Amino acid sequence: MTRIVTASSLGIVLFMILSTKDQQVEGCRCVKKDECSAANSTNVFVVPSEFSGNVGHLSQVSEMFDLRLDEGCDLLETCCEEQDIVAAIEPNKRSTFDQCGMRNQQGIGYRLVGDKIGISEYGEFPWTLMVLRSEMVFDVRKEVYMCAASLIAPNVALTAAHCLREYRNEKIYVRAGEWDTSSDKEKYATQTRQVKNIINHERYNDHHHNNIALLVLEAPFNADENIQTICLPPPNANFDGQECFTGAWGKDDFNKGKIQNILRRVEVPILPHRQCQEDFRKTRLGPLFVLDKSYICAGGEEKVDVCTGDGGAPLVCASSGNSDQYYQVGIVAWGIGCGQKGVPGAYTNVPMFVDWIQGKLRELGSSNKGSQWTAV
C-alpha cells in the first residue's frame, strides 16, 4: 500500500512508500502493537541523538526524534511471539461527536517513552486534519500534503484561506485521524473525504486580512477515538496570556527544515494585540506596520514555533473550567521566518469569526452540536 506524499509549499516532495505485507522475524511475527499481549508491547521509543541546548527548540527536532523500529518491524508494530498475538481490536462503535475539544493528553493506546518534547501523543489532538491535493508526481497520482485544518462539524473543516490560494481544479481531500504519515499501522484507521466546496471569507483580500475558510466535505467523517471535533470559542473572547497548543506536519526549520512525519505539538503563549504589533514593527515590516484586527498573535520564544507547511493548523486553548477541554482560538497564518526570539506568529482571530462560521453552518444545514461553546 502506498502512503501519503508530503510536500512543502515550495514544492519539495518527500516520498513515503511502505509495504503492508506482514513481516516475519525469526522467532516472532510483526503485528500492530495493540495485537500483542506481551509486556511493554505498546511502547513507542523516542530517543534523542546528538541533543544539546534548550528543550523544545525546533532546530533540534529532526536530530532529536529517533523513532526506532522494533526488531525490523514498522514503527507502530512489535515483534510478537505467536502465543502472545491477540485479535485486533474492534472499532469503537460508540464514539460520537457529542462532546468537543477533548484532548487525549496521554495519547491513545500507545505509551511513548523517552524524550518526547515537541511531538504529539497518538490521538492527542483528534481534531487536527491534513489537507491534501491529488496530483501527478513522476507519472504516478499521489496525495500531496498542502496544509492543515481542524474539524468543527462532521462534514466541515476550518482552515486558513491562504492555504488554498493556489488551488485551481485539482481534487482536494481532507484526512482525519492521521498521526504518523510514514506508517499505516496506527491503532485506529484514518478517514479521508473529498472536498466538494470551499467557502472563503467574503472579505479575504491580497493583504491576507480575514484569512479564514471552510471546507465542505462530500460526506461526513465518522466519530472515533482519534477523530473528534474542536470547540468554537465564545464570540470575541480574549485569551491573552494563556499558554496554548498548535502544530501540524510542517517544516521544523525555516531554512533547512523538513516536513515532519509525526504530528508536532508546539506550546505558545497568546500575546496582547498591541504588544504583537510592536514586536512586528521591530522586524522588516517596519515601524508603521499595522496588525489587522483579524489576527491574534502567539509565541516569540526562540526556536519554538510553527513553520512552513503548518498553515491552517488550529491554535487551541484550554477551557478555564475544564483543563481537558479546548477551544480553537486561532488558525496558523503567517510569520517572519520561524522561531525568531521576540517575533511572534500571526494567527487568524477565530473568536472574531465565530458568528460568521455559525451563520455558514446554518446555511449548509450542518450540525456542530458538539462543537459549540458552552460555559463549563
PDB file of N, CA, C and O in Angstrom, residues 60 161 205 225 230 236 240 272 285-286 330 347 359 374:
ATOM      1  N   GLN A  60      16.256  21.456  16.644  1.00  0.00           N
ATOM      2  CA  GLN A  60      16.783  20.178  17.091  1.00  0.00           C
ATOM      3  C   GLN A  60      15.814  19.028  16.856  1.00  0.00           C
ATOM      4  O   GLN A  60      16.139  17.882  17.142  1.00  0.00           O
ATOM      5  N   ALA A 161      -7.608  30.687   4.601  1.00  0.00           N
ATOM      6  CA  ALA A 161      -7.929  30.884   3.183  1.00  0.00           C
ATOM      7  C   ALA A 161      -6.677  30.848   2.315  1.00  0.00           C
ATOM      8  O   ALA A 161      -6.728  30.389   1.173  1.00  0.00           O
ATOM      9  N   ASN A 205      -8.576  39.177   1.384  1.00  0.00           N
ATOM     10  CA  ASN A 205      -8.010  40.015   0.336  1.00  0.00           C
ATOM     11  C   ASN A 205      -6.527  39.715   0.117  1.00  0.00           C
ATOM     12  O   ASN A 205      -5.962  38.809   0.740  1.00  0.00           O
ATOM     13  N   GLU A 225     -12.180   7.314  18.248  1.00  0.00           N
ATOM     14  CA  GLU A 225     -11.289   7.748  19.319  1.00  0.00           C
ATOM     15  C   GLU A 225     -10.288   8.782  18.824  1.00  0.00           C
ATOM     16  O   GLU A 225      -9.891   9.690  19.561  1.00  0.00           O
ATOM     17  N   ILE A 230     -13.337  20.085  17.433  1.00  0.00           N
ATOM     18  CA  ILE A 230     -12.814  21.083  18.357  1.00  0.00           C
ATOM     19  C   ILE A 230     -13.935  22.072  18.681  1.00  0.00           C
ATOM     20  O   ILE A 230     -14.779  22.362  17.827  1.00  0.00           O
ATOM     21  N   ASN A 236     -15.757  36.760  20.124  1.00  0.00           N
ATOM     22  CA  ASN A 236     -14.908  37.861  20.576  1.00  0.00           C
ATOM     23  C   ASN A 236     -14.258  37.619  21.937  1.00  0.00           C
ATOM     24  O   ASN A 236     -13.847  38.565  22.619  1.00  0.00           O
ATOM     25  N   ASP A 240      -5.648  36.363  25.939  1.00  0.00           N
ATOM     26  CA  ASP A 240      -4.316  36.921  26.162  1.00  0.00           C
ATOM     27  C   ASP A 240      -3.660  36.327  27.417  1.00  0.00           C
ATOM     28  O   ASP A 240      -4.300  36.206  28.471  1.00  0.00           O
ATOM     29  N   PRO A 272      -0.970  40.040  23.799  1.00  0.00           N
ATOM     30  CA  PRO A 272      -1.900  41.145  23.525  1.00  0.00           C
ATOM     31  C   PRO A 272      -1.640  41.736  22.148  1.00  0.00           C
ATOM     32  O   PRO A 272      -0.500  41.773  21.672  1.00  0.00           O
ATOM     33  N   LEU A 285       9.036  44.454   8.681  1.00  0.00           N
ATOM     34  CA  LEU A 285       7.745  45.066   8.383  1.00  0.00           C
ATOM     35  C   LEU A 285       7.776  46.572   8.627  1.00  0.00           C
ATOM     36  O   LEU A 285       6.986  47.311   8.033  1.00  0.00           O
ATOM     37  N   GLY A 286       8.666  47.031   9.508  1.00  0.00           N
ATOM     38  CA  GLY A 286       8.870  48.455   9.702  1.00  0.00           C
ATOM     39  C   GLY A 286       8.009  49.085  10.775  1.00  0.00           C
ATOM     40  O   GLY A 286       7.028  48.500  11.238  1.00  0.00           O
ATOM     41  N   GLY A 330      -7.338  30.238  17.276  1.00  0.00           N
ATOM     42  CA  GLY A 330      -6.577  30.772  16.160  1.00  0.00           C
ATOM     43  C   GLY A 330      -6.373  29.753  15.054  1.00  0.00           C
ATOM     44  O   GLY A 330      -6.612  28.554  15.236  1.00  0.00           O
ATOM     45  N   TYR A 347      -1.922  34.555  13.833  1.00  0.00           N
ATOM     46  CA  TYR A 347      -2.971  33.547  13.725  1.00  0.00           C
ATOM     47  C   TYR A 347      -4.307  34.244  13.453  1.00  0.00           C
ATOM     48  O   TYR A 347      -4.610  35.287  14.041  1.00  0.00           O
ATOM     49  N   GLY A 359     -23.060  31.158  11.065  1.00  0.00           N
ATOM     50  CA  GLY A 359     -24.000  31.508  10.008  1.00  0.00           C
ATOM     51  C   GLY A 359     -23.844  30.614   8.786  1.00  0.00           C
ATOM     52  O   GLY A 359     -24.834  30.158   8.200  1.00  0.00           O
ATOM     53  N   THR A 374     -19.905  26.115  25.367  1.00  0.00           N
ATOM     54  CA  THR A 374     -20.831  26.124  26.489  1.00  0.00           C
ATOM     55  C   THR A 374     -20.039  26.509  27.728  1.00  0.00           C
ATOM     56  O   THR A 374     -18.837  26.226  27.832  1.00  0.00           O
TER      57      THR A 374
END
